[in-house]
Structure formats: C-alpha cells, structure tokens
mmCIF file of C-alpha atoms in Angstrom:
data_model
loop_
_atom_site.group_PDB
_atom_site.id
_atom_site.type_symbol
_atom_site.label_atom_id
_atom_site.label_comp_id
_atom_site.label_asym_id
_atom_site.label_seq_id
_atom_site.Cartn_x
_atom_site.Cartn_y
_atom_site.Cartn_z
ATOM 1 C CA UNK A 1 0.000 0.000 0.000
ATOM 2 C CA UNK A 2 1.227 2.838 -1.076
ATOM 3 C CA UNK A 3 0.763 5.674 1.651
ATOM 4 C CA UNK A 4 1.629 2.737 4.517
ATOM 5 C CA UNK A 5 5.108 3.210 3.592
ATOM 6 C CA UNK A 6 5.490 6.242 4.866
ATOM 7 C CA UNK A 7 7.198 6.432 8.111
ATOM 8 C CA UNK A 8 8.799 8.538 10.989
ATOM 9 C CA UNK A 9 6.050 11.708 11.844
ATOM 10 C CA UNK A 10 4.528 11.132 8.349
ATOM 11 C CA UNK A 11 3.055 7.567 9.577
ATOM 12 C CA UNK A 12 -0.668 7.496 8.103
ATOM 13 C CA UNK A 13 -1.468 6.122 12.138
ATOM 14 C CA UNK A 14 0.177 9.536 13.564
ATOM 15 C CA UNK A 15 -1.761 11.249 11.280
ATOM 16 C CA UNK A 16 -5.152 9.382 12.993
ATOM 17 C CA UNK A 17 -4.061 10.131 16.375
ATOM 18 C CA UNK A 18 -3.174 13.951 15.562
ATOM 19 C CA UNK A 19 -6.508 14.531 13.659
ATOM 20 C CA UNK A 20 -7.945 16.417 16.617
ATOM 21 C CA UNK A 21 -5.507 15.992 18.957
ATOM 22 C CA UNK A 22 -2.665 18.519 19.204
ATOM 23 C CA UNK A 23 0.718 18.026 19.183
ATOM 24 C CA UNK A 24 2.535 19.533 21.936
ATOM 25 C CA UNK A 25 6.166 18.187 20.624
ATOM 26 C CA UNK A 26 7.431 15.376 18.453
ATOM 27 C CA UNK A 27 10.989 13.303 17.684
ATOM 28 C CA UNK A 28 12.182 11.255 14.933
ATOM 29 C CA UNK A 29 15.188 9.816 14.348
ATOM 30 C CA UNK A 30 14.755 9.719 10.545
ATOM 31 C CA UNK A 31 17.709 10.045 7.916
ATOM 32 C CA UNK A 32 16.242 10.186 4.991
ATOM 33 C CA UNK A 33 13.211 9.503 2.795
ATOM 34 C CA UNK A 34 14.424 6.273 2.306
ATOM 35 C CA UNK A 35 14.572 5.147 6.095
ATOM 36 C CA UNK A 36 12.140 2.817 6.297
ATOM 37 C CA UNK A 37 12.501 2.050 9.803
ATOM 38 C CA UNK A 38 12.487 5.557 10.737
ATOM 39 C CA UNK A 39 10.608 6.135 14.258
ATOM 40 C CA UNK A 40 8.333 8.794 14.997
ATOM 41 C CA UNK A 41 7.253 9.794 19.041
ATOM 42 C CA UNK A 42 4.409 12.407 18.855
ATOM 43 C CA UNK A 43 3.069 13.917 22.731
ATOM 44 C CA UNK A 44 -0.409 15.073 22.410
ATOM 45 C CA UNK A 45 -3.120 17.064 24.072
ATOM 46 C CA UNK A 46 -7.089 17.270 23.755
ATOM 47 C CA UNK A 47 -7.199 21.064 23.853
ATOM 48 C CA UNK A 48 -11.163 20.173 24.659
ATOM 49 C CA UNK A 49 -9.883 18.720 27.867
ATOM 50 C CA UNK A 50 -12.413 15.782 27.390
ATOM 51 C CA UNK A 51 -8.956 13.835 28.049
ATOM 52 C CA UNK A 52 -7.008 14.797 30.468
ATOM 53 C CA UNK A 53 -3.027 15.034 30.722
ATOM 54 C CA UNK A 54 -0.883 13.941 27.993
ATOM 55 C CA UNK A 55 -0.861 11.280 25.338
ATOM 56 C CA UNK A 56 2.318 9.727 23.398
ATOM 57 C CA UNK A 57 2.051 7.868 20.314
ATOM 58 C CA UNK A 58 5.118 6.188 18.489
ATOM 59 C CA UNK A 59 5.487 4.220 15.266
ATOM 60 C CA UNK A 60 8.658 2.741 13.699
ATOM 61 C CA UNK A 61 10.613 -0.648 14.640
ATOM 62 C CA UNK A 62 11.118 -1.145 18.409
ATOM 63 C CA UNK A 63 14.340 -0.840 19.322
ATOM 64 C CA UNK A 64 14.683 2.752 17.597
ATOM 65 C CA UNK A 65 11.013 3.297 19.344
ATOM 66 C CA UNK A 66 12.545 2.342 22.539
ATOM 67 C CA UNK A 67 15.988 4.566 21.771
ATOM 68 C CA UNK A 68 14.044 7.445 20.701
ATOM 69 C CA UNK A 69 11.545 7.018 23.708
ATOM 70 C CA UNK A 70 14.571 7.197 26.206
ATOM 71 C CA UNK A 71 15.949 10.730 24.764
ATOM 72 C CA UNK A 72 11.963 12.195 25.134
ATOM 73 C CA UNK A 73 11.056 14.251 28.948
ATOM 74 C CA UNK A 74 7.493 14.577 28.950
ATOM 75 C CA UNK A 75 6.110 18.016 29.944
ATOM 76 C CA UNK A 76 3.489 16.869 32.219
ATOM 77 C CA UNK A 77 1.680 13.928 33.600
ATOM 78 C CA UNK A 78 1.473 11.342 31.045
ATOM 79 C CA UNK A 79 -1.883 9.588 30.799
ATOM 80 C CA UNK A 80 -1.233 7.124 28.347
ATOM 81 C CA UNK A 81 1.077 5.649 25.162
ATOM 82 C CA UNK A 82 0.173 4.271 22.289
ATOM 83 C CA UNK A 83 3.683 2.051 20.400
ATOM 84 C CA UNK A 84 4.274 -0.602 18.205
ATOM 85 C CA UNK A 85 4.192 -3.928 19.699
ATOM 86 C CA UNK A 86 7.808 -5.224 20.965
ATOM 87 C CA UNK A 87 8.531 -2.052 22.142
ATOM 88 C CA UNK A 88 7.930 -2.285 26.499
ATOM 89 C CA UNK A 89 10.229 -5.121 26.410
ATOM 90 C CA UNK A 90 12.875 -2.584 24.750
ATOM 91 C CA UNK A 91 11.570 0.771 26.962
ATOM 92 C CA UNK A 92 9.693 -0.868 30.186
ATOM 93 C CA UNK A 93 11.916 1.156 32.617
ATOM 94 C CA UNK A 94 11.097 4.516 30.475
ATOM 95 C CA UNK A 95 7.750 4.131 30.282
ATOM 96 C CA UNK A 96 7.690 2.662 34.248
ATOM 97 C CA UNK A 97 9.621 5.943 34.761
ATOM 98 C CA UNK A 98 6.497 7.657 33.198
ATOM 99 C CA UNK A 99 4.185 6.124 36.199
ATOM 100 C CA UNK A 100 2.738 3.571 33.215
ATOM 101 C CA UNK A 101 2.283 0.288 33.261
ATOM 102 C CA UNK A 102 1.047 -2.799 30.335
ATOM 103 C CA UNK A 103 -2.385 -2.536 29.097
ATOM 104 C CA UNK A 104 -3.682 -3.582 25.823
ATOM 105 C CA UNK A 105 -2.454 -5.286 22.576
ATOM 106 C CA UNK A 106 -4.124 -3.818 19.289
ATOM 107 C CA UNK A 107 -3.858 -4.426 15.717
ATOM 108 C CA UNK A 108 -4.276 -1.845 12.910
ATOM 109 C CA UNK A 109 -5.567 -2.657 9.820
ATOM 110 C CA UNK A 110 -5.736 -0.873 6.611
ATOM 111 C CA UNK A 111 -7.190 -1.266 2.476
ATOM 112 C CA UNK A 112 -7.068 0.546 -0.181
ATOM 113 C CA UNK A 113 -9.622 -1.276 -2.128
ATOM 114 C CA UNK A 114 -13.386 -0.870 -2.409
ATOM 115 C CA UNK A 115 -15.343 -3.960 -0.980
ATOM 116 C CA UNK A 116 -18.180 -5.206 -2.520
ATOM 117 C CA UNK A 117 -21.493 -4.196 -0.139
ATOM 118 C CA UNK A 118 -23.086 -7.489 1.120
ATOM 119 C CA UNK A 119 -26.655 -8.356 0.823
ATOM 120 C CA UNK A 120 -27.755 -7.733 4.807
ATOM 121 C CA UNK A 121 -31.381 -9.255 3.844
ATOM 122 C CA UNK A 122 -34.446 -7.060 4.701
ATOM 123 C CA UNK A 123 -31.784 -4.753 6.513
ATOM 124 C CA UNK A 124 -30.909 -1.866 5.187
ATOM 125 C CA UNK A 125 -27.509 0.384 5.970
ATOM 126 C CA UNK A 126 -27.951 4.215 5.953
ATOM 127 C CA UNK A 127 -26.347 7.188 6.761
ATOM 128 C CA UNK A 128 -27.928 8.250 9.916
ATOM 129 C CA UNK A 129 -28.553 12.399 10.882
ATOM 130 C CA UNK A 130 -27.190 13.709 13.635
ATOM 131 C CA UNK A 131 -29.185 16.170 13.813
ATOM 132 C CA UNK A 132 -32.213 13.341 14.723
ATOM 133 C CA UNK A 133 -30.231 9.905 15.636
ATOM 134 C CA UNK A 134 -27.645 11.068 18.222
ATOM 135 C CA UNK A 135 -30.113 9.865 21.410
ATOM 136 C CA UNK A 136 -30.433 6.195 19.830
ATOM 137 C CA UNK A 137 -26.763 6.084 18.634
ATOM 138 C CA UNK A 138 -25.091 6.920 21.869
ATOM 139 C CA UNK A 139 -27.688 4.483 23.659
ATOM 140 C CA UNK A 140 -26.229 1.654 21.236
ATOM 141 C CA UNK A 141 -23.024 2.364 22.002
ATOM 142 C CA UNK A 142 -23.320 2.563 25.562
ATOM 143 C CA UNK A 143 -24.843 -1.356 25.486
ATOM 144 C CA UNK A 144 -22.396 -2.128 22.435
ATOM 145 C CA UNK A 145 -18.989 -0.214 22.604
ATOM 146 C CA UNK A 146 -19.107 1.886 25.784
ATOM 147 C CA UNK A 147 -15.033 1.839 26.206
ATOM 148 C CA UNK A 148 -15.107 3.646 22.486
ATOM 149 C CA UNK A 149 -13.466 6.776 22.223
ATOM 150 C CA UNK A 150 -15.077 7.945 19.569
ATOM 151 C CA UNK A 151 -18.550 8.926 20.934
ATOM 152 C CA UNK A 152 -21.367 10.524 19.375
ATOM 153 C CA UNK A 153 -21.314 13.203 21.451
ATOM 154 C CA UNK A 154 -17.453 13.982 21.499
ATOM 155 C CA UNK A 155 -15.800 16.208 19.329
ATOM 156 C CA UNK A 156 -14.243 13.414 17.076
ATOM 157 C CA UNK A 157 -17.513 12.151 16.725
ATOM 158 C CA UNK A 158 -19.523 14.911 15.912
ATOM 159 C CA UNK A 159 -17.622 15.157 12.868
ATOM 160 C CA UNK A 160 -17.573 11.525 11.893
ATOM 161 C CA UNK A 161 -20.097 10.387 9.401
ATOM 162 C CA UNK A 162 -22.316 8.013 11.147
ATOM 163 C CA UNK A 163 -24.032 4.718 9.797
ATOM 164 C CA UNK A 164 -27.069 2.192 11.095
ATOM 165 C CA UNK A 165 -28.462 -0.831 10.300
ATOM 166 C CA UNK A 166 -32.199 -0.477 11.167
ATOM 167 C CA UNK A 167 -34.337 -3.494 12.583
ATOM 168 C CA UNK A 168 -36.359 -4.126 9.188
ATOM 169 C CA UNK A 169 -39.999 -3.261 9.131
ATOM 170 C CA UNK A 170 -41.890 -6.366 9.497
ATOM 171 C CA UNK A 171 -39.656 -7.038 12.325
ATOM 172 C CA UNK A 172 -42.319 -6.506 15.127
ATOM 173 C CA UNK A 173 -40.843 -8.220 17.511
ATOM 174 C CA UNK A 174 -37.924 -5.959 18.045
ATOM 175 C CA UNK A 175 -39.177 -2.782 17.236
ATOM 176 C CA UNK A 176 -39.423 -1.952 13.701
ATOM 177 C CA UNK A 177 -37.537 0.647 12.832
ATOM 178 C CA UNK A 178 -34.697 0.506 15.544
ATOM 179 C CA UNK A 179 -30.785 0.782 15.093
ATOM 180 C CA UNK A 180 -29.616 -2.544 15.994
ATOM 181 C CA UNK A 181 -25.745 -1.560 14.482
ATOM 182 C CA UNK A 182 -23.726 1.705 14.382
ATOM 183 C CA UNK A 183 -20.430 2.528 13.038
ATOM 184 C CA UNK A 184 -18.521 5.800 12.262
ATOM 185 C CA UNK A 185 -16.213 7.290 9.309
ATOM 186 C CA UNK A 186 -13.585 9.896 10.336
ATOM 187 C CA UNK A 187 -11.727 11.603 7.644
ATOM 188 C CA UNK A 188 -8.322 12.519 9.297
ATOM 189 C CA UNK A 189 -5.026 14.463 8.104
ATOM 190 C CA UNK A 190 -2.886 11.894 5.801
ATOM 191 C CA UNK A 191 -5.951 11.459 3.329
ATOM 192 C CA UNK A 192 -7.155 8.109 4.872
ATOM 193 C CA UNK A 193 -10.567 7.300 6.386
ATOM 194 C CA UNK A 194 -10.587 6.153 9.565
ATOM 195 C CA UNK A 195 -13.543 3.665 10.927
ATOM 196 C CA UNK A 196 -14.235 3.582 14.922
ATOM 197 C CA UNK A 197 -17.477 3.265 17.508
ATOM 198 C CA UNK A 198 -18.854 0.159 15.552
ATOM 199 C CA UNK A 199 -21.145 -2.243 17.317
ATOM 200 C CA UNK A 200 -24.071 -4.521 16.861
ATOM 201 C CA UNK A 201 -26.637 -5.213 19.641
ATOM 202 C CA UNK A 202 -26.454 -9.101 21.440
ATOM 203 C CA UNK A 203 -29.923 -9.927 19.769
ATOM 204 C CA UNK A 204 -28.656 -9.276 15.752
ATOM 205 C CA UNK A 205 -25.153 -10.715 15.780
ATOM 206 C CA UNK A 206 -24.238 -13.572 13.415
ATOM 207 C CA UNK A 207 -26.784 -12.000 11.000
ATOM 208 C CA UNK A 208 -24.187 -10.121 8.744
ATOM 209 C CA UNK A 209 -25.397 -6.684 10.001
ATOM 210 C CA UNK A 210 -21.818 -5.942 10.988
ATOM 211 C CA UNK A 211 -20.250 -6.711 7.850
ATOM 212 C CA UNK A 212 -22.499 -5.175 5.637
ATOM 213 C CA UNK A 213 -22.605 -2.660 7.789
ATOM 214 C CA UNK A 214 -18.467 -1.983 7.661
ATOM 215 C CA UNK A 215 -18.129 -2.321 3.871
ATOM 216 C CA UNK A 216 -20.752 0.276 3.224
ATOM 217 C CA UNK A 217 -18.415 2.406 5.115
ATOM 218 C CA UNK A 218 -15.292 1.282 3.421
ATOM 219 C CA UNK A 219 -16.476 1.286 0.340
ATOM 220 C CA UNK A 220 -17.449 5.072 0.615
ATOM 221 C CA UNK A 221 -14.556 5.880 2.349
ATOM 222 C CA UNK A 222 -12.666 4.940 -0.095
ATOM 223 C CA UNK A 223 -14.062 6.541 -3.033
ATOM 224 C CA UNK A 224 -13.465 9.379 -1.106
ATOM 225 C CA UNK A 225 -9.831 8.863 -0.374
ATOM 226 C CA UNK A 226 -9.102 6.405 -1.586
ATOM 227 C CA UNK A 227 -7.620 4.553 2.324
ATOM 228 C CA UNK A 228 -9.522 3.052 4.925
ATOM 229 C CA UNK A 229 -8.254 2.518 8.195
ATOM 230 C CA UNK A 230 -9.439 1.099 11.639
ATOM 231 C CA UNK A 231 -8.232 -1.139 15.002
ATOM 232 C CA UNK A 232 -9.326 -4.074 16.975
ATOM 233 C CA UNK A 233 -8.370 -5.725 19.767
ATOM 234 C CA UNK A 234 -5.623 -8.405 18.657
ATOM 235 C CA UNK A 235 -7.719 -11.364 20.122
ATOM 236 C CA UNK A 236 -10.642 -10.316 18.280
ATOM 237 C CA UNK A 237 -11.071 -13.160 16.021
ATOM 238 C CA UNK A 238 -14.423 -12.502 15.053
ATOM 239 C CA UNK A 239 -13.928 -9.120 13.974
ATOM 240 C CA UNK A 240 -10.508 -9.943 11.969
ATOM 241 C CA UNK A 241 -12.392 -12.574 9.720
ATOM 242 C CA UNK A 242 -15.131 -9.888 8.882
ATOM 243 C CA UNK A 243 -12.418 -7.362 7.989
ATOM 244 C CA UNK A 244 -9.979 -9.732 6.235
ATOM 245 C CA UNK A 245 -12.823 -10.822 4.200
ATOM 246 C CA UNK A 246 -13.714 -7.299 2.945
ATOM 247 C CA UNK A 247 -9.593 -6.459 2.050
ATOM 248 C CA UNK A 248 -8.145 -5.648 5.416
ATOM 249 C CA UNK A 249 -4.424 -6.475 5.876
ATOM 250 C CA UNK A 250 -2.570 -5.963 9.130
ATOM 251 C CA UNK A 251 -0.382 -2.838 9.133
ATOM 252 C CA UNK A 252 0.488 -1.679 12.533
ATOM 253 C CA UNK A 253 0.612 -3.762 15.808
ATOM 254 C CA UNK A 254 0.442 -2.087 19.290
ATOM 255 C CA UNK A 255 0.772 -1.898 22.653
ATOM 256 C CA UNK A 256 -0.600 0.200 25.259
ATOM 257 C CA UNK A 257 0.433 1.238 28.496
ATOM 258 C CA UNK A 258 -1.800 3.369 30.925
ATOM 259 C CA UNK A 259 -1.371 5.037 34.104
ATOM 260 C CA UNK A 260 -1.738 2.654 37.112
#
C-alpha cells in the first residue's frame, strides 16, 4: 500500500491520532526519505480537555522506538502511550519511569480497495442524521462499545459520518424501525478514512449486520480517499475474519500502556 510506507512523523497512524488531537512536541530519528525504519514519538493534548493530561504515540521498529523514547522528557503527567508492539520489552523502565504500566495489545488494519457491499437481507444500511439519531446512537453504544473513544457526542464524533443498520420493518418483535448496528467514518489528516465506535446489539449478531454494515463504510470511504483505516483488539477473532474478508491487511501492531 502505497501511503503505509510512509514512516517517521509522516506515519498514516500519527496522522489518525493527531486529527484532533494537538501536538505539543514530536521526535524522529529519521535520515532520509528512504529510512524505512524511521521512528516517529508524537506527545499530544485534547485542547477540549475531554482527556485529560498527555498522550504519546510512536510508530517505527522497536528498538529505535525504545531509543528514541529514552531521549523524550514529557512536559506533564502522562496519561497514556500508544507504540508498536515489541517495544515495552525494549523501553519498560522509560515508560515505568512515566508512572505507566502494560495494558492492551491492538492491531491496525488498513485497504485501499473498495469492498463489494453485502446483501444484509431485509436490513438496510444508511447514513444516519445527527441532527435526529444522536439519542439512539449513543444508547447503542453505551450497550455495544461503551469503552469507544469515539462517541457521538465527542468532538471526534460529531464530525464523523455516522451509519445504522435499522431493525427491518416487518420485524415486530424488536421494534421496527430501531438501530440494531452503528459505526462511524472519520476523515483525518494523511488522506485516509478512519472507521471507529462500531457495534451490533447481542440480539442481531451472526446475522451479517456488521459486515455489511463496515463495507458500506469502506467502500465510501474509499471513493473518497481512496484509504480506509481502523483497530481491533488483537484477540478479536471474530472481527478480523469480517475485515480480512472485505480487504483488510494488518499494518500496525500495538501496545498500550496506561497510568496505574
């Protein structure tokens, strides 16, 4: 993929975490534009203060992660970092030094090709309105995704494009009419479209709402830019064969570590 080579502070994933978060300072230890390995720190801050203290985010290989990590002084409290995966065994008494300690694993995955848009059955995916949904979305999300940091209501996510799956109308058992799956679309600096916040209520899983669901939002995304982006959890096996199947391919794994 082309724009996934890109590395030190030009990283397509620094560009997703400095969308609306803003960059307070930033290292690389980059030689040239042919340094693939280059690494790339970036400390960040939500100037909404929705988040408080300070944020790092790294890509690159580990040990010039972990080198580059051990040259950075923070310039407050750090809250939490976000850098590739190998990297605490490398840094683990920098970032212990930093009051942090091991949290989750992650995967990023990327495609820059269109999906075809499955066939959800009666169910129909739709760009929801803001203006009318946000109530039922945010209720979703608190039953479906309530760790997300993408919510309807933040910042980020008022300028997402949000899309539903709707229970169909014959459906009268559930509620005709009511979103059963949300997802957003973020475009962020870089020219990529970023995918967060998506979940599908208990009741309509293994139904393909999910899926169909995800490559509506690909597919626009990337007519728009033509890059689609998004994370899981690395154990989530479900959610990797839904995304593998619509042209995902792993391009970033991370690790997080979080204040105790």
């Amino acid at each position: 993929m082309t724009r996934l080579g890109r590395h030190g502070l030009d990283h397509v994933f620094l560009a997703v975490r400095t969308d609306l978060l803003e960059v307070v300072q930033s290292w690389t230890d980059r030689t040239g534009p042919d340094d693939a390995g280059a690494a790339g720190v970036v400390e960040l801050v939500d100037p909404t203060e929705e988040r408080a203290g300070r944020v790092f985010a790294a890509v690159g290989v580990p040990e010039r992660v972990a080198a580059l990590l051990s040259t950075v002084t923070p310039g407050d409290s750090v809250h939490g970092v976000a850098v590739t995966r190998g990297t605490g065994t490398l840094a683990g008494d920098t970032l212990s030094g930093w009051g942090l300690m091991p949290g989750a694993t992650w995967d990023r995955m990327a495609t820059e090709s269109a999906p075809q848009v499955p066939d959800a059955g009666p169910a129909v995916v739709e760009l929801l309105d803001l203006g009318r949904d946000t109530d039922e979305i945010a209720a979703l999300l608190a039953e479906t995704n309530p760790g997300t940091l993408q919510g309807v209501r933040s910042r980020r996510g008022q300028r997402a494009r949000w899309y539903g799956v709707r229970v169909p109308r014959e459906d009268r058992e559930h509620g005709p009419g009511a979103l059963v799956a949300v997802g957003s679309a973020m475009p962020v600096a870089g020219g990529a479209v970023h995918l967060g916040s998506i979940g599908t209520l208990p009741a309509f899983r293994g139904r393909g709402y999910g899926g169909a669901l995800t490559a509506r939002m690909t597919a626009d995304g990337i007519a728009e830019c033509g890059l689609v982006t998004l994370g899981l959890y690395d154990d989530n096996v479900a959610a990797r064969r839904v995304y593998e199947r619509l042209g995902f391919v792993l391009a970033h794994q991370v690790e997080t570590w979080h204040r105790g």
